[in-house]
Amino acid sequence: MNRRPFILGAAAAAMLLGAGGTALARRTLWNPCRASLPPDITGHEIVRAAWEGLDPAQVWDCHAHLAGIGDGGSGVNITPRMLSPLHPTEYFQRLFYLNAGCAHEAPGRVDQSYVERLHNLIDGMATGFKLMLLAFERTHDAQGQARPELTAFHIPNAYARDVARAHPTYFEWACSIHPYRPDCVEALEAAARDGARAVKWLPPAMGIDPASPACDRFYAALARLDLPLITHAGEEKAVHGAGQPAWGNPLRLRRALDHGVRVVIAHCASLGEDQDEDRGRNAPRVSSFSLFSRLMGEQRYATLLFGDISAINLRNRDLAVIRQLLEREDWHPRLLFGTDYPLPGILPLVSARQLAREKLLDPAAVPVLETLREHNPLLFDFVLKRHLRAGHRRFATGVFETRHFFDRKPA
């Protein structure tokens, strides 16, 4: 099940239920956006156990999205299609994303409300926990020119930087810079000076071919500045742009790795299929995750290639992927915790009950997790991933203590 049709189908189902189904729809589809956790959940053994053995000050969620509609002077921009019921997929995406971020009932202050909700959620985490807020670059063409008409949404670097600077105990930030831009190296150097911890890409949506020689000068600068690249790989249905689906192929990231760039493949490429380019132009398509696994097995990339575990627990993921990630303990030093917030706040996307039925989660944790999600989707995602299991294997504590990864080496 692909994420985008799933969200659209859920929204359409809510509409078809009509007035008589409003209560059911709100319970099963709509995030109630509750605030403080009930005391019995705050101190619950399952929640306490999730923090045991961890230093919260070392726990950074490395994959959290800023969102908004640009109503707060943020510079955020979204495609007009997201505002029009004539384009139902994009329209319902916006509704679900803003509801997940609890900013859907804040006319005139959506951007501010989204950030305020993040504050509320982080206050519910252990002291020291931080989010890394991701900027999101516009789509660009092959000549390096911005194409706003093909851009689904744009989160400016300056906005991510300023939100993080205003609340440094809550946030870090990652810039997003298109490598075809004439000023890409200068922009990267400026972002590094401003405290960016990484660079975020979504290649097909942004119009980036990671295997293109046009990226070389940007890769050289990334390696020189020791900034990691967090980039989507595998199938992407939620965001459209000017690029080609093939540009999400994990194998196309070899060019960055060969330049000495530390690459974090978002979601461990856990969705979709790509052509096995190692076997030639007419090679068959295989799972994107299998190509991620191949790269992880190449010794020359042992200190350069990483994966984040955001979104691996969505309903549209193959449960065998979760099991393999849990069982491959040799990979754990190269896996990084991330939530892909606000996605954990979209109720239909994650089922703790399904994970329990598949013996990846203790059934006793399910009611606690379901209550957590209504109040704090960040804590829900963290506690769920801390309790995932394949037999006796769980994610190592180091998967969650990500802060050290984003410390740059001295020049």
Short mmCIF file of C-alpha atoms in Angstrom, two decimals:
data_model
loop_
_atom_site.label_atom_id
_atom_site.label_comp_id
_atom_site.label_asym_id
_atom_site.label_seq_id
_atom_site.Cartn_x
_atom_site.Cartn_y
_atom_site.Cartn_z
CA MET A 1 0.00 0.00 0.00
CA ASN A 2 1.53 3.30 -1.08
CA ARG A 3 1.47 6.20 1.32
CA ARG A 4 -0.18 8.72 -0.97
CA PRO A 5 -3.18 6.66 -2.13
CA PHE A 6 -3.59 5.41 1.43
CA ILE A 7 -3.93 8.93 2.82
CA LEU A 8 -6.31 9.91 0.05
CA GLY A 9 -8.38 6.79 0.56
CA ALA A 10 -8.63 7.44 4.28
CA ALA A 11 -9.79 10.98 3.69
CA ALA A 12 -12.31 9.89 1.07
CA ALA A 13 -13.63 7.27 3.46
CA ALA A 14 -14.20 9.95 6.07
CA MET A 15 -16.20 12.00 3.55
CA LEU A 16 -18.28 9.03 2.47
CA LEU A 17 -19.19 8.26 6.06
CA GLY A 18 -21.02 11.58 6.15
CA ALA A 19 -22.40 13.25 9.22
CA GLY A 20 -23.46 9.98 10.81
CA GLY A 21 -19.89 8.71 10.74
CA THR A 22 -18.18 11.82 12.08
CA ALA A 23 -17.41 10.34 15.49
CA LEU A 24 -16.00 7.14 13.99
CA ALA A 25 -13.93 9.09 11.50
CA ARG A 26 -12.48 11.25 14.24
CA ARG A 27 -11.53 8.21 16.32
CA THR A 28 -9.89 6.34 13.46
CA LEU A 29 -8.66 8.99 11.01
CA TRP A 30 -8.35 12.34 12.72
CA ASN A 31 -5.65 13.19 15.26
CA PRO A 32 -7.43 14.56 18.38
CA CYS A 33 -4.38 16.70 19.23
CA ARG A 34 -4.59 16.20 22.97
CA ALA A 35 -2.01 17.99 25.10
CA SER A 36 -0.54 16.74 28.40
CA LEU A 37 -0.30 13.00 28.90
CA PRO A 38 -2.42 11.35 31.59
CA PRO A 39 -0.25 10.72 34.69
CA ASP A 40 -0.76 6.95 34.48
CA ILE A 41 0.70 6.98 30.96
CA THR A 42 3.52 9.43 31.75
CA GLY A 43 4.82 7.13 34.45
CA HIS A 44 3.90 3.86 32.79
CA GLU A 45 6.50 1.13 32.89
CA ILE A 46 6.46 0.83 29.08
CA VAL A 47 7.28 4.54 28.69
CA ARG A 48 9.92 4.49 31.44
CA ALA A 49 11.55 1.42 29.92
CA ALA A 50 11.94 3.19 26.59
CA TRP A 51 14.30 5.73 28.16
CA GLU A 52 16.30 3.22 30.22
CA GLY A 53 19.95 3.02 29.20
CA LEU A 54 19.76 6.22 27.13
CA ASP A 55 21.16 9.69 27.73
CA PRO A 56 18.26 11.87 26.51
CA ALA A 57 20.68 14.67 25.66
CA GLN A 58 22.17 12.38 23.02
CA VAL A 59 18.80 11.51 21.47
CA TRP A 60 18.14 13.64 18.41
CA ASP A 61 15.31 12.87 16.00
CA CYS A 62 17.22 13.35 12.76
CA HIS A 63 14.19 13.40 10.45
CA ALA A 64 11.47 15.89 11.43
CA HIS A 65 9.70 18.15 8.96
CA LEU A 66 8.73 21.76 9.36
CA ALA A 67 5.40 22.56 7.74
CA GLY A 68 3.07 25.44 7.20
CA ILE A 69 1.30 27.45 4.54
CA GLY A 70 3.36 30.65 4.66
CA ASP A 71 0.95 32.72 6.76
CA GLY A 72 3.50 33.76 9.36
CA GLY A 73 6.20 35.51 7.33
CA SER A 74 8.13 32.25 7.25
CA GLY A 75 8.70 32.19 3.50
CA VAL A 76 7.08 28.74 3.39
CA ASN A 77 5.30 28.12 0.12
CA ILE A 78 2.96 25.33 -0.96
CA THR A 79 1.52 24.57 -4.37
CA PRO A 80 -1.94 26.07 -4.97
CA ARG A 81 -3.07 22.52 -5.76
CA MET A 82 -2.93 21.75 -2.04
CA LEU A 83 -5.51 24.48 -1.42
CA SER A 84 -7.99 23.33 -4.06
CA PRO A 85 -10.56 20.51 -3.70
CA LEU A 86 -10.27 20.20 -7.48
CA HIS A 87 -6.97 18.41 -6.78
CA PRO A 88 -8.18 16.03 -4.07
CA THR A 89 -4.95 14.13 -3.49
CA GLU A 90 -2.90 17.21 -2.70
CA TYR A 91 -5.82 18.87 -0.93
CA PHE A 92 -6.32 15.98 1.49
CA GLN A 93 -2.57 15.62 1.97
CA ARG A 94 -2.49 19.17 3.30
CA LEU A 95 -5.44 18.51 5.62
CA PHE A 96 -3.88 15.35 7.02
CA TYR A 97 -0.40 16.84 7.42
CA LEU A 98 -1.72 19.92 9.22
CA ASN A 99 -3.99 17.83 11.40
CA ALA A 100 -1.06 15.56 12.24
CA GLY A 101 0.86 18.68 13.28
CA CYS A 102 -2.22 20.05 15.09
CA ALA A 103 -2.17 23.27 13.05
CA HIS A 104 -5.41 22.66 11.14
CA GLU A 105 -7.60 24.91 13.30
CA ALA A 106 -5.37 27.98 13.39
CA PRO A 107 -6.43 30.30 10.55
CA GLY A 108 -3.93 33.10 10.13
CA ARG A 109 -1.31 31.45 12.32
CA VAL A 110 -0.80 27.96 10.91
CA ASP A 111 3.00 28.27 10.72
CA GLN A 112 3.24 29.49 14.31
CA SER A 113 0.78 26.90 15.58
CA TYR A 114 2.79 24.08 14.00
CA VAL A 115 5.95 25.19 15.83
CA GLU A 116 4.07 25.67 19.10
CA ARG A 117 2.81 22.11 18.86
CA LEU A 118 6.40 20.92 18.43
CA HIS A 119 7.29 22.71 21.66
CA ASN A 120 4.42 20.96 23.41
CA LEU A 121 5.54 17.55 22.14
CA ILE A 122 9.19 18.04 23.09
CA ASP A 123 8.16 19.12 26.57
CA GLY A 124 6.67 15.64 26.86
CA MET A 125 9.99 13.98 26.05
CA ALA A 126 12.88 13.47 28.46
CA THR A 127 14.88 16.64 29.08
CA GLY A 128 17.65 17.05 26.52
CA PHE A 129 15.84 15.43 23.58
CA LYS A 130 15.96 17.47 20.34
CA LEU A 131 14.41 17.54 16.89
CA MET A 132 16.40 18.20 13.75
CA LEU A 133 14.15 20.38 11.60
CA LEU A 134 14.49 19.85 7.86
CA ALA A 135 14.43 22.64 5.31
CA PHE A 136 13.13 21.63 1.89
CA GLU A 137 14.51 23.03 -1.37
CA ARG A 138 12.48 24.09 -4.41
CA THR A 139 12.44 21.94 -7.53
CA HIS A 140 15.13 23.05 -10.02
CA ASP A 141 15.71 22.22 -13.66
CA ALA A 142 18.89 20.92 -15.33
CA GLN A 143 20.18 24.48 -15.72
CA GLY A 144 19.90 25.12 -11.99
CA GLN A 145 16.91 27.43 -12.26
CA ALA A 146 14.20 27.25 -9.61
CA ARG A 147 10.86 25.93 -10.86
CA PRO A 148 8.30 27.06 -8.28
CA GLU A 149 5.42 25.91 -10.47
CA LEU A 150 6.73 22.33 -10.11
CA THR A 151 7.47 22.61 -6.40
CA ALA A 152 5.01 20.90 -4.03
CA PHE A 153 6.27 22.82 -1.03
CA HIS A 154 9.27 24.90 -0.03
CA ILE A 155 10.67 25.30 3.49
CA PRO A 156 13.43 27.94 3.30
CA ASN A 157 16.77 27.40 4.97
CA ALA A 158 16.40 30.75 6.74
CA TYR A 159 13.13 29.65 8.32
CA ALA A 160 14.52 26.33 9.62
CA ARG A 161 17.61 28.17 10.90
CA ASP A 162 15.60 30.87 12.66
CA VAL A 163 13.20 28.45 14.34
CA ALA A 164 16.18 26.45 15.63
CA ARG A 165 18.04 29.57 16.79
CA ALA A 166 14.99 30.86 18.65
CA HIS A 167 14.70 27.63 20.65
CA PRO A 168 18.13 25.99 20.82
CA THR A 169 17.14 23.66 23.67
CA TYR A 170 14.48 22.11 21.43
CA PHE A 171 15.85 22.15 17.91
CA GLU A 172 18.74 21.64 15.52
CA TRP A 173 18.32 22.12 11.78
CA ALA A 174 19.33 20.75 8.39
CA CYS A 175 19.57 22.88 5.26
CA SER A 176 18.34 21.88 1.81
CA ILE A 177 20.33 23.07 -1.22
CA HIS A 178 19.97 22.02 -4.83
CA PRO A 179 23.36 20.91 -6.24
CA TYR A 180 22.62 22.35 -9.70
CA ARG A 181 22.28 25.90 -8.35
CA PRO A 182 25.11 28.15 -9.58
CA ASP A 183 25.66 29.27 -5.98
CA CYS A 184 25.25 25.85 -4.36
CA VAL A 185 28.71 25.75 -2.74
CA GLU A 186 28.41 29.29 -1.40
CA ALA A 187 24.95 28.50 -0.04
CA LEU A 188 26.27 25.35 1.62
CA GLU A 189 29.16 27.18 3.23
CA ALA A 190 26.77 29.85 4.54
CA ALA A 191 24.45 27.20 5.98
CA ALA A 192 27.37 25.48 7.69
CA ARG A 193 28.40 28.78 9.28
CA ASP A 194 24.80 29.22 10.43
CA GLY A 195 24.83 25.89 12.24
CA ALA A 196 23.25 23.47 9.78
CA ARG A 197 23.92 19.92 10.88
CA ALA A 198 23.16 18.18 7.58
CA VAL A 199 21.67 18.58 4.10
CA LYS A 200 18.26 17.20 3.14
CA TRP A 201 17.31 16.01 -0.36
CA LEU A 202 14.36 14.30 -2.00
CA PRO A 203 15.89 13.75 -5.44
CA PRO A 204 12.91 12.91 -7.69
CA ALA A 205 10.79 15.74 -6.28
CA MET A 206 13.58 18.31 -6.34
CA GLY A 207 14.90 17.39 -9.78
CA ILE A 208 18.24 15.97 -8.61
CA ASP A 209 20.01 13.04 -10.24
CA PRO A 210 22.49 11.99 -7.51
CA ALA A 211 24.62 10.19 -10.12
CA SER A 212 25.06 13.27 -12.30
CA PRO A 213 28.50 14.90 -12.65
CA ALA A 214 26.64 18.17 -12.04
CA CYS A 215 26.64 17.20 -8.35
CA ASP A 216 30.41 16.76 -8.08
CA ARG A 217 31.34 20.23 -6.83
CA PHE A 218 28.60 20.03 -4.23
CA TYR A 219 29.77 16.59 -3.09
CA ALA A 220 33.34 17.88 -2.78
CA ALA A 221 32.09 20.72 -0.58
CA LEU A 222 30.01 18.36 1.57
CA ALA A 223 33.03 16.15 2.16
CA ARG A 224 35.25 19.15 2.92
CA LEU A 225 32.75 20.58 5.40
CA ASP A 226 31.95 17.14 6.87
CA LEU A 227 28.22 17.67 6.53
CA PRO A 228 26.15 14.51 6.06
CA LEU A 229 23.57 14.20 3.30
CA ILE A 230 20.16 12.89 4.41
CA THR A 231 18.45 11.81 1.21
CA HIS A 232 15.34 9.89 0.32
CA ALA A 233 15.81 6.69 -1.66
CA GLY A 234 13.30 4.21 -2.94
CA GLU A 235 9.77 4.97 -4.04
CA GLU A 236 8.24 8.36 -3.29
CA LYS A 237 4.53 8.98 -3.78
CA ALA A 238 3.84 11.91 -1.46
CA VAL A 239 5.77 14.71 -3.21
CA HIS A 240 5.91 15.49 -6.93
CA GLY A 241 8.45 17.54 -8.82
CA ALA A 242 10.42 17.69 -12.05
CA GLY A 243 12.64 14.68 -11.56
CA GLN A 244 12.56 11.03 -12.58
CA PRO A 245 11.52 8.20 -10.24
CA ALA A 246 14.81 6.45 -11.12
CA TRP A 247 16.69 9.22 -9.33
CA GLY A 248 15.55 7.67 -6.05
CA ASN A 249 17.55 4.51 -6.79
CA PRO A 250 19.93 3.89 -3.84
CA LEU A 251 22.70 2.81 -6.24
CA ARG A 252 22.80 6.33 -7.70
CA LEU A 253 24.20 7.53 -4.37
CA ARG A 254 27.51 5.78 -5.04
CA ARG A 255 28.77 8.98 -6.64
CA ALA A 256 28.33 10.89 -3.38
CA LEU A 257 29.90 8.06 -1.37
CA ASP A 258 32.87 7.90 -3.73
CA HIS A 259 33.47 11.59 -3.03
CA GLY A 260 33.74 10.79 0.68
CA VAL A 261 30.30 12.16 1.63
CA ARG A 262 28.57 10.66 4.64
CA VAL A 263 25.19 9.61 3.25
CA VAL A 264 22.11 8.82 5.33
CA ILE A 265 19.51 6.98 3.26
CA ALA A 266 16.15 7.99 4.67
CA HIS A 267 13.80 5.18 5.71
CA CYS A 268 16.56 2.70 4.71
CA ALA A 269 14.95 2.78 1.21
CA SER A 270 12.22 0.58 2.66
CA LEU A 271 9.53 1.25 0.04
CA GLY A 272 9.25 0.33 -3.62
CA GLU A 273 11.43 -1.12 -6.35
CA ASP A 274 14.27 0.17 -8.50
CA GLN A 275 16.20 -1.16 -11.44
CA ASP A 276 19.30 -3.11 -10.49
CA GLU A 277 21.65 -0.75 -12.33
CA ASP A 278 24.66 -2.85 -11.34
CA ARG A 279 23.43 -5.43 -13.84
CA GLY A 280 23.03 -3.10 -16.80
CA ARG A 281 20.44 -0.99 -18.57
CA ASN A 282 17.90 -3.80 -19.06
CA ALA A 283 18.28 -5.33 -15.62
CA PRO A 284 15.19 -6.36 -13.66
CA ARG A 285 13.61 -4.28 -10.94
CA VAL A 286 14.25 -5.39 -7.38
CA SER A 287 13.26 -4.03 -4.01
CA SER A 288 14.89 -0.71 -3.17
CA PHE A 289 15.69 -2.11 0.26
CA SER A 290 17.72 -4.92 -1.31
CA LEU A 291 19.86 -2.30 -3.06
CA PHE A 292 20.30 -0.43 0.23
CA SER A 293 21.35 -3.73 1.78
CA ARG A 294 23.88 -4.29 -1.03
CA LEU A 295 25.46 -0.89 -0.44
CA MET A 296 25.58 -1.51 3.30
CA GLY A 297 27.54 -4.67 2.57
CA GLU A 298 30.26 -2.90 0.56
CA GLN A 299 33.26 -2.50 2.84
CA ARG A 300 34.47 0.68 1.16
CA TYR A 301 31.33 2.43 2.42
CA ALA A 302 31.44 1.09 5.96
CA THR A 303 32.23 4.51 7.47
CA LEU A 304 30.20 6.54 4.98
CA LEU A 305 26.81 4.90 4.43
CA PHE A 306 24.04 5.04 7.03
CA GLY A 307 20.27 4.69 7.17
CA ASP A 308 17.62 6.38 9.24
CA ILE A 309 14.72 4.35 10.64
CA SER A 310 12.04 6.97 10.08
CA ALA A 311 8.81 5.65 8.51
CA ILE A 312 9.94 2.00 8.56
CA ASN A 313 6.90 1.18 10.70
CA LEU A 314 4.25 2.60 8.35
CA ARG A 315 1.57 0.20 7.16
CA ASN A 316 2.87 0.31 3.59
CA ARG A 317 6.25 -1.18 4.57
CA ASP A 318 7.11 -4.85 4.26
CA LEU A 319 7.32 -6.27 7.78
CA ALA A 320 10.26 -8.39 6.66
CA VAL A 321 12.23 -5.15 6.34
CA ILE A 322 11.61 -4.30 10.00
CA ARG A 323 12.68 -7.80 11.01
CA GLN A 324 15.87 -7.60 8.99
CA LEU A 325 16.77 -4.19 10.41
CA LEU A 326 16.27 -5.54 13.94
CA GLU A 327 18.19 -8.74 13.25
CA ARG A 328 21.15 -7.12 11.48
CA GLU A 329 22.90 -6.09 14.67
CA ASP A 330 26.05 -5.42 12.66
CA TRP A 331 24.13 -2.57 11.01
CA HIS A 332 22.96 -0.96 14.23
CA PRO A 333 26.00 1.33 14.61
CA ARG A 334 25.04 2.74 11.20
CA LEU A 335 21.32 3.28 11.85
CA LEU A 336 19.90 6.58 13.11
CA PHE A 337 16.64 7.29 14.88
CA GLY A 338 14.13 9.51 13.08
CA THR A 339 10.35 9.85 13.14
CA ASP A 340 9.46 11.57 9.83
CA TYR A 341 7.19 13.81 11.89
CA PRO A 342 4.36 14.71 11.33
CA LEU A 343 3.64 11.28 9.78
CA PRO A 344 3.35 9.51 13.18
CA GLY A 345 0.44 11.85 13.88
CA ILE A 346 -1.54 10.57 10.86
CA LEU A 347 -3.55 7.88 12.63
CA PRO A 348 -4.16 5.44 9.74
CA LEU A 349 -0.48 5.22 8.81
CA VAL A 350 0.80 3.16 11.76
CA SER A 351 -0.88 0.21 13.46
CA ALA A 352 0.60 -0.95 16.75
CA ARG A 353 -1.97 -3.75 16.75
CA GLN A 354 -0.72 -5.06 13.41
CA LEU A 355 2.87 -5.05 14.68
CA ALA A 356 1.76 -6.96 17.78
CA ARG A 357 -0.10 -9.53 15.66
CA GLU A 358 3.11 -10.08 13.71
CA LYS A 359 5.05 -10.58 16.96
CA LEU A 360 7.14 -7.45 16.42
CA LEU A 361 5.66 -5.81 19.50
CA ASP A 362 4.40 -6.98 22.89
CA PRO A 363 0.57 -6.83 22.83
CA ALA A 364 0.64 -5.29 26.31
CA ALA A 365 2.25 -2.19 24.81
CA VAL A 366 -0.57 -1.55 22.32
CA PRO A 367 -3.08 0.34 24.52
CA VAL A 368 -0.30 2.47 25.96
CA LEU A 369 1.00 3.32 22.50
CA GLU A 370 -2.48 4.17 21.21
CA THR A 371 -2.99 6.61 24.07
CA LEU A 372 0.48 8.07 23.55
CA ARG A 373 -0.27 8.78 19.90
CA GLU A 374 -3.37 10.83 20.74
CA HIS A 375 -1.26 13.07 22.96
CA ASN A 376 2.30 12.94 21.67
CA PRO A 377 3.11 11.32 18.29
CA LEU A 378 6.84 11.93 18.81
CA LEU A 379 6.85 9.96 22.04
CA PHE A 380 4.61 7.34 20.44
CA ASP A 381 7.10 6.75 17.62
CA PHE A 382 10.08 6.71 19.97
CA VAL A 383 8.52 4.29 22.47
CA LEU A 384 7.24 2.02 19.70
CA LYS A 385 10.68 1.76 18.07
CA ARG A 386 12.37 1.15 21.41
CA HIS A 387 10.03 -1.79 21.97
CA LEU A 388 10.16 -3.31 18.48
CA ARG A 389 11.60 -6.80 18.56
CA ALA A 390 12.42 -9.73 16.32
CA GLY A 391 12.76 -12.63 18.71
CA HIS A 392 15.14 -11.36 21.38
CA ARG A 393 16.71 -8.71 19.13
CA ARG A 394 15.89 -5.02 19.47
CA PHE A 395 17.46 -1.87 18.15
CA ALA A 396 20.65 -1.07 20.06
CA THR A 397 20.69 2.02 22.27
CA GLY A 398 23.21 3.60 19.91
CA VAL A 399 20.57 3.75 17.17
CA PHE A 400 18.77 6.37 19.26
CA GLU A 401 21.78 8.31 20.55
CA THR A 402 22.34 10.10 17.26
CA ARG A 403 23.85 13.38 18.44
CA HIS A 404 27.47 12.34 17.97
CA PHE A 405 26.85 11.58 14.30
CA PHE A 406 26.13 15.23 13.61
CA ASP A 407 29.24 16.58 15.31
CA ARG A 408 31.51 17.84 12.56
CA LYS A 409 35.16 16.99 12.60
CA PRO A 410 37.52 19.94 13.18
CA ALA A 411 38.70 21.50 9.92
#
